[in-house]
Amino acid sequence: MKAKRYFVSILLLVLFCFTFTGCFTTMWLFGLFDDDDDDVELTVDDKITVDTGVMQNVVKITGDGLGKSHLAVSPDGKSLLYMQKTENSSVWELILLKDALSPARTPLGIRDLNSLGWYNDSKTFIYSGLDGTEEKLIRSSTAGGGKTYITRNTIGTADGWPRIKKNKILCQTKISGTIQIVCLNDNGTEITILVEGKQPFWHPTENKFVFVQNDNAICEMDLNSYQVTELYSDKDSKFFSPTYSIDGKFIVFTQYGSVNISANGGKKSQVVNRHHLFLINSDGTNRTQLTSGNVNTMYPSWGQNNELFFISDVGGKDEIWKATVRKTN
């Protein structure tokens, strides 16, 4: 009897929709039926949706439409380094923007790299590059200073994500199948395995660093006590590239998780996974979402005066963007 009543109710509602709206698609809005996923048409947004109370003055820096990755702003905030796919190729090459606010680019003649970081002089940089089939840590400069191998022999496999402060380098490597964070001198000596994790980033003034552990937790390690503190976690998301602000009071990071977007011309919403930027205080509190929508925003890098640079695929093209972040405790 309940089944019959349910069927009759549905039939009456269908007749009502035909009679008063002349449009059967009204039914989908009530969620009584479900579209075949093949019929869902998603469009890529042509703008970045931001929290204007926190992110302001959003502007696009580049416009060439080529794939981009591993954006890094120089410590003085004047220049940018990033990896870019060569046209009609999947090869990554290193690009310099001498002026961080200008799209005029200078290829540095370095290819087959997978991550990079600046020295404090804003001229020298370190990157993980291929030497034959092995990934090693290499030093070079924006003035075309050749390359110097920091690690003559690889630490583990897939040495990468180097970050340097003074004469100490943090990087990640895979040892016995596990990704570990290690510390070593700038000359490649005194290699110390610190903790299981990846994508480390030095605190600007204190002897500690932030990193990702188990993909879904942002942690901090104090190198005076070797204590690890979990700052923020979410078992349903993945985190990438946590980065301290210039004053060390905030951490920006990329979170990969579910986003509700409009589909089929706004007739239906669909849940998809996207990368977006978030901000937390350095103690893990006050999480704020900076970007949203049907786009990916990744590789945040702080400039001077609360400027935040990042890469986003607005309109289906990877480009470098800049915004000003209003930070409040």
mmCIF file of C-alpha atoms in Angstrom:
data_model
loop_
_atom_site.group_PDB
_atom_site.id
_atom_site.type_symbol
_atom_site.label_atom_id
_atom_site.label_comp_id
_atom_site.label_asym_id
_atom_site.label_seq_id
_atom_site.Cartn_x
_atom_site.Cartn_y
_atom_site.Cartn_z
ATOM 1 C CA MET A 1 0.000 0.000 0.000
ATOM 2 C CA LYS A 2 2.824 2.451 0.854
ATOM 3 C CA ALA A 3 4.438 1.783 -2.530
ATOM 4 C CA LYS A 4 1.157 2.482 -4.327
ATOM 5 C CA ARG A 5 0.635 5.736 -2.395
ATOM 6 C CA TYR A 6 4.217 6.838 -3.209
ATOM 7 C CA PHE A 7 3.683 6.094 -6.915
ATOM 8 C CA VAL A 8 0.395 8.000 -6.968
ATOM 9 C CA SER A 9 2.038 10.981 -5.223
ATOM 10 C CA ILE A 10 4.826 11.073 -7.783
ATOM 11 C CA LEU A 11 2.309 10.805 -10.648
ATOM 12 C CA LEU A 12 0.245 13.694 -9.248
ATOM 13 C CA LEU A 13 3.370 15.832 -8.871
ATOM 14 C CA VAL A 14 4.342 15.117 -12.485
ATOM 15 C CA LEU A 15 0.860 16.126 -13.670
ATOM 16 C CA PHE A 16 1.100 19.269 -11.569
ATOM 17 C CA CYS A 17 4.399 20.229 -13.180
ATOM 18 C CA PHE A 18 3.021 19.686 -16.674
ATOM 19 C CA THR A 19 -0.157 21.608 -15.912
ATOM 20 C CA PHE A 20 1.287 24.687 -14.197
ATOM 21 C CA THR A 21 4.819 24.935 -15.536
ATOM 22 C CA GLY A 22 4.780 22.989 -18.793
ATOM 23 C CA CYS A 23 8.287 21.859 -17.927
ATOM 24 C CA PHE A 24 9.155 18.380 -16.709
ATOM 25 C CA THR A 25 12.704 19.450 -15.809
ATOM 26 C CA THR A 26 11.269 21.004 -12.638
ATOM 27 C CA MET A 27 11.403 17.472 -11.236
ATOM 28 C CA TRP A 28 15.185 17.380 -11.328
ATOM 29 C CA LEU A 29 15.385 20.402 -9.060
ATOM 30 C CA PHE A 30 13.550 18.511 -6.351
ATOM 31 C CA GLY A 31 16.073 15.674 -6.593
ATOM 32 C CA LEU A 32 13.405 13.022 -7.184
ATOM 33 C CA PHE A 33 15.281 11.699 -10.197
ATOM 34 C CA ASP A 34 18.991 11.661 -10.936
ATOM 35 C CA ASP A 35 20.623 12.568 -14.216
ATOM 36 C CA ASP A 36 22.985 10.193 -15.891
ATOM 37 C CA ASP A 37 26.456 11.651 -15.187
ATOM 38 C CA ASP A 38 27.171 11.542 -18.925
ATOM 39 C CA ASP A 39 24.601 14.317 -19.411
ATOM 40 C CA VAL A 40 26.241 16.684 -16.930
ATOM 41 C CA GLU A 41 28.067 19.502 -18.667
ATOM 42 C CA LEU A 42 30.676 21.289 -16.558
ATOM 43 C CA THR A 43 32.192 24.541 -17.701
ATOM 44 C CA VAL A 44 35.512 25.994 -16.579
ATOM 45 C CA ASP A 45 35.099 29.371 -14.907
ATOM 46 C CA ASP A 46 36.668 32.441 -16.480
ATOM 47 C CA LYS A 47 37.252 34.124 -13.141
ATOM 48 C CA ILE A 48 38.604 33.416 -9.675
ATOM 49 C CA THR A 49 36.093 33.535 -6.841
ATOM 50 C CA VAL A 50 37.727 34.917 -3.695
ATOM 51 C CA ASP A 51 36.783 36.044 -0.226
ATOM 52 C CA THR A 52 37.021 39.775 -0.879
ATOM 53 C CA GLY A 53 37.264 40.443 2.833
ATOM 54 C CA VAL A 54 40.638 38.690 2.810
ATOM 55 C CA MET A 55 41.827 38.611 -0.834
ATOM 56 C CA GLN A 56 41.876 41.887 -2.747
ATOM 57 C CA ASN A 57 43.344 43.390 -5.925
ATOM 58 C CA VAL A 58 43.423 40.071 -7.819
ATOM 59 C CA VAL A 59 45.310 40.482 -11.096
ATOM 60 C CA LYS A 60 46.700 38.136 -13.740
ATOM 61 C CA ILE A 61 50.442 38.330 -14.402
ATOM 62 C CA THR A 62 50.983 35.964 -17.352
ATOM 63 C CA GLY A 63 48.864 35.147 -20.386
ATOM 64 C CA ASP A 64 50.646 32.576 -22.543
ATOM 65 C CA GLY A 65 48.391 29.639 -21.610
ATOM 66 C CA LEU A 66 51.249 27.152 -21.131
ATOM 67 C CA GLY A 67 51.301 24.644 -18.269
ATOM 68 C CA LYS A 68 52.926 26.018 -15.121
ATOM 69 C CA SER A 69 54.082 24.578 -11.810
ATOM 70 C CA HIS A 70 56.223 25.211 -8.696
ATOM 71 C CA LEU A 71 55.946 28.976 -8.520
ATOM 72 C CA ALA A 72 58.485 30.657 -6.201
ATOM 73 C CA VAL A 73 58.791 34.376 -5.398
ATOM 74 C CA SER A 74 62.281 35.669 -4.603
ATOM 75 C CA PRO A 75 62.826 36.683 -0.954
ATOM 76 C CA ASP A 76 62.982 40.369 -1.931
ATOM 77 C CA GLY A 77 59.642 39.985 -3.740
ATOM 78 C CA LYS A 78 60.969 41.362 -7.017
ATOM 79 C CA SER A 79 61.332 38.236 -9.194
ATOM 80 C CA LEU A 80 59.559 34.947 -9.915
ATOM 81 C CA LEU A 81 60.826 31.496 -10.804
ATOM 82 C CA TYR A 82 58.489 28.816 -12.079
ATOM 83 C CA MET A 83 58.425 25.658 -14.141
ATOM 84 C CA GLN A 84 56.683 25.752 -17.505
ATOM 85 C CA LYS A 85 55.905 23.145 -20.128
ATOM 86 C CA THR A 86 57.524 23.877 -23.455
ATOM 87 C CA GLU A 87 55.137 24.401 -26.371
ATOM 88 C CA ASN A 88 53.957 21.166 -28.014
ATOM 89 C CA SER A 89 55.932 19.183 -25.413
ATOM 90 C CA SER A 90 55.631 17.684 -21.946
ATOM 91 C CA VAL A 91 59.153 18.802 -20.992
ATOM 92 C CA TRP A 92 59.412 21.197 -18.045
ATOM 93 C CA GLU A 93 61.790 24.152 -18.263
ATOM 94 C CA LEU A 94 62.723 26.848 -15.758
ATOM 95 C CA ILE A 95 61.426 30.375 -16.407
ATOM 96 C CA LEU A 96 62.402 33.645 -14.724
ATOM 97 C CA LEU A 97 60.259 36.765 -14.493
ATOM 98 C CA LYS A 98 62.839 39.411 -13.572
ATOM 99 C CA ASP A 99 59.953 41.700 -12.693
ATOM 100 C CA ALA A 100 57.319 39.785 -10.701
ATOM 101 C CA LEU A 101 54.599 42.093 -12.049
ATOM 102 C CA SER A 102 55.526 41.775 -15.714
ATOM 103 C CA PRO A 103 54.872 38.817 -18.066
ATOM 104 C CA ALA A 104 58.253 39.320 -19.822
ATOM 105 C CA ARG A 105 59.913 35.942 -19.328
ATOM 106 C CA THR A 106 63.461 34.674 -19.515
ATOM 107 C CA PRO A 107 64.072 30.931 -20.056
ATOM 108 C CA LEU A 108 67.105 29.892 -18.001
ATOM 109 C CA GLY A 109 68.054 26.894 -20.126
ATOM 110 C CA ILE A 110 67.322 24.391 -17.352
ATOM 111 C CA ARG A 111 65.045 21.464 -18.157
ATOM 112 C CA ASP A 112 64.010 18.183 -16.545
ATOM 113 C CA LEU A 113 63.550 19.657 -13.075
ATOM 114 C CA ASN A 114 60.762 18.952 -10.605
ATOM 115 C CA SER A 115 60.976 21.531 -7.788
ATOM 116 C CA LEU A 116 62.923 24.609 -6.731
ATOM 117 C CA GLY A 117 63.613 27.167 -4.004
ATOM 118 C CA TRP A 118 65.443 30.486 -3.555
ATOM 119 C CA TYR A 119 68.524 31.429 -1.556
ATOM 120 C CA ASN A 120 68.184 34.554 0.561
ATOM 121 C CA ASP A 121 70.200 36.701 -1.864
ATOM 122 C CA SER A 122 67.331 36.523 -4.412
ATOM 123 C CA LYS A 123 69.850 35.619 -7.118
ATOM 124 C CA THR A 124 70.878 32.057 -6.327
ATOM 125 C CA PHE A 125 68.427 29.171 -6.332
ATOM 126 C CA ILE A 126 68.361 25.438 -5.686
ATOM 127 C CA TYR A 127 66.419 22.879 -7.661
ATOM 128 C CA SER A 128 65.899 19.158 -8.039
ATOM 129 C CA GLY A 129 67.013 18.102 -11.478
ATOM 130 C CA LEU A 130 67.746 14.981 -13.440
ATOM 131 C CA ASP A 131 71.345 13.825 -13.742
ATOM 132 C CA GLY A 132 70.936 10.902 -16.094
ATOM 133 C CA THR A 133 68.144 8.969 -14.415
ATOM 134 C CA GLU A 134 68.734 10.278 -10.882
ATOM 135 C CA GLU A 135 67.223 13.352 -9.251
ATOM 136 C CA LYS A 136 69.856 15.412 -7.439
ATOM 137 C CA LEU A 137 69.947 18.775 -5.684
ATOM 138 C CA ILE A 138 71.623 21.431 -7.817
ATOM 139 C CA ARG A 139 72.534 25.087 -7.241
ATOM 140 C CA SER A 140 72.464 27.773 -9.940
ATOM 141 C CA SER A 141 71.782 31.511 -10.328
ATOM 142 C CA THR A 142 69.579 33.833 -12.334
ATOM 143 C CA ALA A 143 72.718 35.422 -13.786
ATOM 144 C CA GLY A 144 73.483 32.211 -15.653
ATOM 145 C CA GLY A 145 75.991 30.873 -13.177
ATOM 146 C CA GLY A 146 76.011 27.291 -14.443
ATOM 147 C CA LYS A 147 75.209 24.518 -11.994
ATOM 148 C CA THR A 148 76.809 23.053 -8.904
ATOM 149 C CA TYR A 149 75.806 19.648 -7.600
ATOM 150 C CA ILE A 150 74.969 19.828 -3.910
ATOM 151 C CA THR A 151 74.352 16.081 -3.733
ATOM 152 C CA ARG A 152 76.852 14.134 -5.818
ATOM 153 C CA ASN A 153 75.063 10.968 -4.781
ATOM 154 C CA THR A 154 71.315 10.886 -4.286
ATOM 155 C CA ILE A 155 70.025 10.836 -0.717
ATOM 156 C CA GLY A 156 67.273 8.350 -1.519
ATOM 157 C CA THR A 157 65.107 8.293 -4.612
ATOM 158 C CA ALA A 158 63.134 11.258 -5.931
ATOM 159 C CA ASP A 159 65.117 13.883 -3.984
ATOM 160 C CA GLY A 160 63.083 17.067 -4.245
ATOM 161 C CA TRP A 161 61.249 20.054 -2.796
ATOM 162 C CA PRO A 162 64.462 21.783 -1.570
ATOM 163 C CA ARG A 163 64.157 24.760 0.782
ATOM 164 C CA ILE A 164 67.208 26.555 2.159
ATOM 165 C CA LYS A 165 67.752 28.904 5.105
ATOM 166 C CA LYS A 166 71.246 30.177 5.772
ATOM 167 C CA ASN A 167 73.383 27.085 5.078
ATOM 168 C CA LYS A 168 70.790 24.401 5.893
ATOM 169 C CA ILE A 169 68.665 22.632 3.300
ATOM 170 C CA LEU A 170 65.385 20.842 3.902
ATOM 171 C CA CYS A 171 64.138 18.462 1.228
ATOM 172 C CA GLN A 172 62.085 15.328 0.780
ATOM 173 C CA THR A 173 63.227 11.968 -0.508
ATOM 174 C CA LYS A 174 61.948 8.417 -0.662
ATOM 175 C CA ILE A 175 63.755 5.901 1.520
ATOM 176 C CA SER A 176 62.648 2.251 1.586
ATOM 177 C CA GLY A 177 59.392 3.264 -0.096
ATOM 178 C CA THR A 178 58.548 6.009 2.436
ATOM 179 C CA ILE A 179 58.775 9.751 1.792
ATOM 180 C CA GLN A 180 60.984 11.335 4.451
ATOM 181 C CA ILE A 181 62.072 14.896 5.189
ATOM 182 C CA VAL A 182 65.828 15.289 5.582
ATOM 183 C CA CYS A 183 68.166 18.123 6.521
ATOM 184 C CA LEU A 184 71.670 18.652 5.143
ATOM 185 C CA ASN A 185 74.346 21.293 4.803
ATOM 186 C CA ASP A 186 74.590 23.417 1.686
ATOM 187 C CA ASN A 187 77.671 21.444 0.670
ATOM 188 C CA GLY A 188 75.774 18.145 0.798
ATOM 189 C CA THR A 189 77.218 16.908 4.095
ATOM 190 C CA GLU A 190 75.666 15.896 7.430
ATOM 191 C CA ILE A 191 72.474 14.385 6.061
ATOM 192 C CA THR A 192 69.922 13.804 8.823
ATOM 193 C CA ILE A 193 66.574 12.046 8.431
ATOM 194 C CA LEU A 194 64.032 14.073 10.419
ATOM 195 C CA VAL A 195 60.472 12.856 9.992
ATOM 196 C CA GLU A 196 58.101 11.052 7.669
ATOM 197 C CA GLY A 197 56.437 13.693 5.524
ATOM 198 C CA LYS A 198 56.833 15.886 2.470
ATOM 199 C CA GLN A 199 56.944 19.450 1.114
ATOM 200 C CA PRO A 200 58.806 21.154 3.991
ATOM 201 C CA PHE A 201 59.064 24.932 4.341
ATOM 202 C CA TRP A 202 61.337 26.806 6.763
ATOM 203 C CA HIS A 203 59.956 29.236 9.327
ATOM 204 C CA PRO A 204 61.423 32.655 8.440
ATOM 205 C CA THR A 205 62.972 33.324 11.869
ATOM 206 C CA GLU A 206 62.622 30.281 14.126
ATOM 207 C CA ASN A 207 64.347 26.893 13.977
ATOM 208 C CA LYS A 208 61.329 24.943 12.772
ATOM 209 C CA PHE A 209 59.457 24.077 9.610
ATOM 210 C CA VAL A 210 55.968 23.231 8.388
ATOM 211 C CA PHE A 211 55.206 20.185 6.248
ATOM 212 C CA VAL A 212 52.523 17.750 5.072
ATOM 213 C CA GLN A 213 52.148 14.379 6.776
ATOM 214 C CA ASN A 214 50.010 11.468 5.579
ATOM 215 C CA ASP A 215 48.607 13.747 2.849
ATOM 216 C CA ASN A 216 45.821 14.990 5.142
ATOM 217 C CA ALA A 217 47.634 16.819 7.958
ATOM 218 C CA ILE A 218 49.662 20.014 8.161
ATOM 219 C CA CYS A 219 52.327 19.664 10.825
ATOM 220 C CA GLU A 220 55.186 21.658 12.279
ATOM 221 C CA MET A 221 58.515 20.329 13.586
ATOM 222 C CA ASP A 222 60.620 22.214 16.125
ATOM 223 C CA LEU A 223 64.274 21.383 15.485
ATOM 224 C CA ASN A 224 65.312 22.427 18.991
ATOM 225 C CA SER A 225 63.135 19.778 20.634
ATOM 226 C CA TYR A 226 62.376 17.599 17.571
ATOM 227 C CA GLN A 227 58.738 17.764 18.611
ATOM 228 C CA VAL A 228 56.091 17.444 15.883
ATOM 229 C CA THR A 229 52.800 19.315 16.303
ATOM 230 C CA GLU A 230 49.753 18.752 14.131
ATOM 231 C CA LEU A 231 48.356 22.161 13.216
ATOM 232 C CA TYR A 232 45.417 21.194 11.033
ATOM 233 C CA SER A 233 43.998 18.008 9.502
ATOM 234 C CA ASP A 234 41.050 16.777 7.464
ATOM 235 C CA LYS A 235 40.735 13.080 6.624
ATOM 236 C CA ASP A 236 38.547 13.882 3.608
ATOM 237 C CA SER A 237 41.059 16.231 1.952
ATOM 238 C CA LYS A 238 44.632 16.326 0.735
ATOM 239 C CA PHE A 239 47.041 19.149 1.491
ATOM 240 C CA PHE A 240 49.916 20.605 -0.507
ATOM 241 C CA SER A 241 52.652 23.226 -0.224
ATOM 242 C CA PRO A 242 52.116 24.815 3.218
ATOM 243 C CA THR A 243 54.049 28.091 3.325
ATOM 244 C CA TYR A 244 54.732 30.571 6.125
ATOM 245 C CA SER A 245 54.044 34.236 5.543
ATOM 246 C CA ILE A 246 57.036 36.592 5.602
ATOM 247 C CA ASP A 247 56.441 37.398 9.279
ATOM 248 C CA GLY A 248 55.776 33.744 10.197
ATOM 249 C CA LYS A 249 52.347 34.494 11.658
ATOM 250 C CA PHE A 250 50.294 32.743 8.982
ATOM 251 C CA ILE A 251 50.421 29.660 6.773
ATOM 252 C CA VAL A 252 48.855 29.450 3.334
ATOM 253 C CA PHE A 253 48.315 26.033 1.752
ATOM 254 C CA THR A 254 46.502 24.204 -1.021
ATOM 255 C CA GLN A 255 43.633 21.896 -0.106
ATOM 256 C CA TYR A 256 42.246 19.323 -2.529
ATOM 257 C CA GLY A 257 38.654 18.495 -1.730
ATOM 258 C CA SER A 258 34.999 18.558 -2.722
ATOM 259 C CA VAL A 259 33.437 21.612 -4.347
ATOM 260 C CA ASN A 260 29.775 22.123 -5.279
ATOM 261 C CA ILE A 261 29.512 23.678 -8.728
ATOM 262 C CA SER A 262 26.716 24.515 -11.119
ATOM 263 C CA ALA A 263 26.170 22.239 -14.115
ATOM 264 C CA ASN A 264 23.858 21.992 -17.111
ATOM 265 C CA GLY A 265 23.361 25.728 -17.300
ATOM 266 C CA GLY A 266 22.551 26.009 -13.614
ATOM 267 C CA LYS A 267 19.843 23.332 -13.628
ATOM 268 C CA LYS A 268 21.859 21.032 -11.410
ATOM 269 C CA SER A 269 24.783 21.150 -9.023
ATOM 270 C CA GLN A 270 27.570 18.618 -9.050
ATOM 271 C CA VAL A 271 30.282 17.763 -6.541
ATOM 272 C CA VAL A 272 33.798 17.704 -8.015
ATOM 273 C CA ASN A 273 37.291 17.808 -6.544
ATOM 274 C CA ARG A 274 39.344 20.965 -6.955
ATOM 275 C CA HIS A 275 42.491 22.555 -5.494
ATOM 276 C CA HIS A 276 41.946 25.783 -3.548
ATOM 277 C CA LEU A 277 43.922 28.096 -1.275
ATOM 278 C CA PHE A 278 43.351 28.342 2.460
ATOM 279 C CA LEU A 279 44.902 30.404 5.240
ATOM 280 C CA ILE A 280 45.434 29.537 8.903
ATOM 281 C CA ASN A 281 47.211 31.207 11.798
ATOM 282 C CA SER A 282 50.615 29.683 12.507
ATOM 283 C CA ASP A 283 49.100 27.836 15.478
ATOM 284 C CA GLY A 284 46.529 26.156 13.195
ATOM 285 C CA THR A 285 43.528 28.275 14.180
ATOM 286 C CA ASN A 286 41.189 30.522 12.194
ATOM 287 C CA ARG A 287 41.033 28.592 8.913
ATOM 288 C CA THR A 288 39.908 30.834 6.062
ATOM 289 C CA GLN A 289 39.162 29.791 2.489
ATOM 290 C CA LEU A 290 40.789 32.219 0.064
ATOM 291 C CA THR A 291 39.622 30.894 -3.329
ATOM 292 C CA SER A 292 36.656 28.819 -4.483
ATOM 293 C CA GLY A 293 34.706 27.740 -7.558
ATOM 294 C CA ASN A 294 35.203 25.463 -10.550
ATOM 295 C CA VAL A 295 38.914 26.238 -10.933
ATOM 296 C CA ASN A 296 42.180 24.982 -9.439
ATOM 297 C CA THR A 297 44.463 27.355 -7.547
ATOM 298 C CA MET A 298 47.841 26.009 -6.445
ATOM 299 C CA TYR A 299 51.487 26.732 -5.576
ATOM 300 C CA PRO A 300 51.009 29.773 -3.314
ATOM 301 C CA SER A 301 54.126 31.877 -2.725
ATOM 302 C CA TRP A 302 54.362 34.979 -0.537
ATOM 303 C CA GLY A 303 55.819 38.217 -1.809
ATOM 304 C CA GLN A 304 56.427 41.402 0.128
ATOM 305 C CA ASN A 305 53.670 43.587 1.628
ATOM 306 C CA ASN A 306 51.223 40.679 2.034
ATOM 307 C CA GLU A 307 51.252 39.914 -1.690
ATOM 308 C CA LEU A 308 50.374 36.332 -2.564
ATOM 309 C CA PHE A 309 51.245 34.816 -5.937
ATOM 310 C CA PHE A 310 49.711 31.574 -7.169
ATOM 311 C CA ILE A 311 48.874 29.542 -10.277
ATOM 312 C CA SER A 312 45.265 29.042 -11.399
ATOM 313 C CA ASP A 313 43.645 27.379 -14.415
ATOM 314 C CA VAL A 314 40.937 29.988 -14.930
ATOM 315 C CA GLY A 315 39.388 29.452 -18.358
ATOM 316 C CA GLY A 316 41.304 26.189 -18.689
ATOM 317 C CA LYS A 317 44.709 27.918 -18.957
ATOM 318 C CA ASP A 318 47.437 27.851 -16.297
ATOM 319 C CA GLU A 319 48.465 31.409 -15.471
ATOM 320 C CA ILE A 320 50.195 33.243 -12.631
ATOM 321 C CA TRP A 321 48.027 35.530 -10.518
ATOM 322 C CA LYS A 322 48.672 37.964 -7.676
ATOM 323 C CA ALA A 323 46.489 39.208 -4.857
ATOM 324 C CA THR A 324 46.848 41.186 -1.659
ATOM 325 C CA VAL A 325 45.950 39.330 1.529
ATOM 326 C CA ARG A 326 44.455 41.211 4.443
ATOM 327 C CA LYS A 327 45.753 39.287 7.418
ATOM 328 C CA THR A 328 44.203 39.672 10.856
ATOM 329 C CA ASN A 329 44.741 37.623 14.014
#
